[in-house]
CSV table of C-alpha atoms in Angstrom, one decimal:
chain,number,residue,atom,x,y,z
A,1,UNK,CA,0.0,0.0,0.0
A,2,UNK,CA,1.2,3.9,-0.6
A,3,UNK,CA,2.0,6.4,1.9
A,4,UNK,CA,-1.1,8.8,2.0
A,5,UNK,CA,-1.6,10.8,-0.7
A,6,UNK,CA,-1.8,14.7,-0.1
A,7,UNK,CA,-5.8,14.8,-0.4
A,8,UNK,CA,-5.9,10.9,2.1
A,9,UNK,CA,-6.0,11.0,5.6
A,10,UNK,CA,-5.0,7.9,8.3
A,11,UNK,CA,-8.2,8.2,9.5
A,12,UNK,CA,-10.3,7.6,6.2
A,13,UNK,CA,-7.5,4.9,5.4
A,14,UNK,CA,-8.4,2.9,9.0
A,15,UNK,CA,-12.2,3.8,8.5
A,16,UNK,CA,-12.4,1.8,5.3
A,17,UNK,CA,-10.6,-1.3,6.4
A,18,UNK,CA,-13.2,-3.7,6.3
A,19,UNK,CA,-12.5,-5.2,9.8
A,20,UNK,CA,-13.0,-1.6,10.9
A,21,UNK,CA,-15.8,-0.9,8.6
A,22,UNK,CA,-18.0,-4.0,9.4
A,23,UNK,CA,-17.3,-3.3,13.3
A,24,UNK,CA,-18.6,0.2,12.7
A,25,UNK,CA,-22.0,-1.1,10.5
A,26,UNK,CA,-22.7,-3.9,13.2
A,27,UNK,CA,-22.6,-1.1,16.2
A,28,UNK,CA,-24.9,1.2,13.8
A,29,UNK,CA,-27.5,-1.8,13.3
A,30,UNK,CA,-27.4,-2.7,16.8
A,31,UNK,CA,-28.1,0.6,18.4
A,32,UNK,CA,-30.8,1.7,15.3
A,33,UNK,CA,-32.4,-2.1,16.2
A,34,UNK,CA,-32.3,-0.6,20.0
A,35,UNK,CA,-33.5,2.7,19.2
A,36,UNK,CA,-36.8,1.0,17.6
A,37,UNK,CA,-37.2,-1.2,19.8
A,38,UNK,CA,-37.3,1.1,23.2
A,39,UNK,CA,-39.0,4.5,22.2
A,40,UNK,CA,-37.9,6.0,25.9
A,41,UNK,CA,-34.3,5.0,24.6
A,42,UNK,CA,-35.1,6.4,21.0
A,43,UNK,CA,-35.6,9.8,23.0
A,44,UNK,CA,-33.1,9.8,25.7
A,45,UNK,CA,-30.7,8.9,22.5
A,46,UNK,CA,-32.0,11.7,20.3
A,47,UNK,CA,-31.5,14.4,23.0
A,48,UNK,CA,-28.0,13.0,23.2
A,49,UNK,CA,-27.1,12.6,19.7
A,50,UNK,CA,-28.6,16.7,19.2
A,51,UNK,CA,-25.7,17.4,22.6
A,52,UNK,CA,-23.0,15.9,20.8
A,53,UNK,CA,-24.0,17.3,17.5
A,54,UNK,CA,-23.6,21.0,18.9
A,55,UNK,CA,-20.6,20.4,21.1
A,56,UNK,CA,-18.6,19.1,18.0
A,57,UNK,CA,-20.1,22.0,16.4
A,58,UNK,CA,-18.7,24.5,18.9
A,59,UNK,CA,-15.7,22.4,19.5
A,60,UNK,CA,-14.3,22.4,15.3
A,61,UNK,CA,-15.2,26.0,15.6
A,62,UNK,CA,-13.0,26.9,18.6
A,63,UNK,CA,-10.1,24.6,17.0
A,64,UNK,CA,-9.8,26.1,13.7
A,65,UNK,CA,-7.5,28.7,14.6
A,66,UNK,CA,-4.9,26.1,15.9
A,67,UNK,CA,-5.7,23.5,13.7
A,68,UNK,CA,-4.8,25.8,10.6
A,69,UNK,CA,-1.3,27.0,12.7
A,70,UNK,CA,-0.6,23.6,12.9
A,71,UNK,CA,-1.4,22.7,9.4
A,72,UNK,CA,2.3,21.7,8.6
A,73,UNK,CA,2.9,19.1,11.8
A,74,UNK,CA,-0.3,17.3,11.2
A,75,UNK,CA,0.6,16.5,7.5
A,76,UNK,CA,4.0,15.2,8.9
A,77,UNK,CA,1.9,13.2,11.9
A,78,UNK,CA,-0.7,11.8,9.1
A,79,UNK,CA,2.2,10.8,6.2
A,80,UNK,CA,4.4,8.6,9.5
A,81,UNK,CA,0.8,7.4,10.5
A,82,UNK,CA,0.1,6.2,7.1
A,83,UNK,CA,3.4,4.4,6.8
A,84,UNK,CA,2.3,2.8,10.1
A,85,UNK,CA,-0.7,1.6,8.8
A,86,UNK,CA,1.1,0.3,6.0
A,87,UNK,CA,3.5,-1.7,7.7
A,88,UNK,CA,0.5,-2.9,10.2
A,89,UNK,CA,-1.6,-4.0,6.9
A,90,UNK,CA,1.3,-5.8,5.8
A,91,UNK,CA,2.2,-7.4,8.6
A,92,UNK,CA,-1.8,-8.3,9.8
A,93,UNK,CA,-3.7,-9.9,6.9
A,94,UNK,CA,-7.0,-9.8,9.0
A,95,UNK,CA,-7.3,-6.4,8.8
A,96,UNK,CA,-8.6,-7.1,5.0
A,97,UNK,CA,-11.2,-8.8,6.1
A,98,UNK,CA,-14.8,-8.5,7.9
A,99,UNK,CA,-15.3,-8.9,11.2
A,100,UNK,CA,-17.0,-12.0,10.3
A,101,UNK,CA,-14.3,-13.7,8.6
C-alpha cells in the first residue's frame, strides 16, 4: 500500500478497512435495532445525539484557529501514520477482512 496521498488521511484509510468498517456497520444496526425497539431509549438517544452534535459543532469552531497553525505538523503526523498503517496492513492480513471472517 502507498503512503497517504496529499488529499488521504490515516483516518479515512483505518475507517475503510473492512475489519473496521464491518465493526462500525454492526454497532450502527445494533443501536438503530435498539433505538426502535425502546422508544424512551429512542428519545433519551435523540437528545444525546442533538448534545454531541452541537458540542462538536462549537468544538471544530473553537479549533480552527490552531488546527490551521498547525497545518504543517499534522501532515508530517498523518504521512508517518500512514506508513504505520502500511507496515500494520502488511504485517496483519485480518485487517482485510470482515469482522466476520
Amino acid at each position: 500500500m502507498p503512503v497517504c496521498r496529499a488529499q488521504e488521511n490515516v483516518l479515512q484509510r483505518v475507517l475503510q478497512l473492512p475489519v473496521v468498517s464491518s465493526t462500525c456497520e454492526s454497532l450502527q444496526r445494533t443501536y438503530t435495532s435498539t433505538k426502535e425497539a425502546h422508544p424512551l431509549m429512542a428519545s433519551v438517544c435523540s437528545v444525546y445525539e442533538r448534545g454531541v452534535q452541537g458540542a462538536g459543532a462549537l468544538a471544530m469552531w473553537s479549533m480552527e484557529p490552531v488546527v490551521r497553525r498547525l497545518e504543517p505538523q499534522f501532515a508530517v503526523a498523518n504521512n508517518l501514520a500512514c506508513r504505520g498503517l502500511d507496515h500494520l496492513e502488511e504485517k496483519i492480513p485480518a485487517l482485510q477482512y470482515p469482522v466476520d471472517k
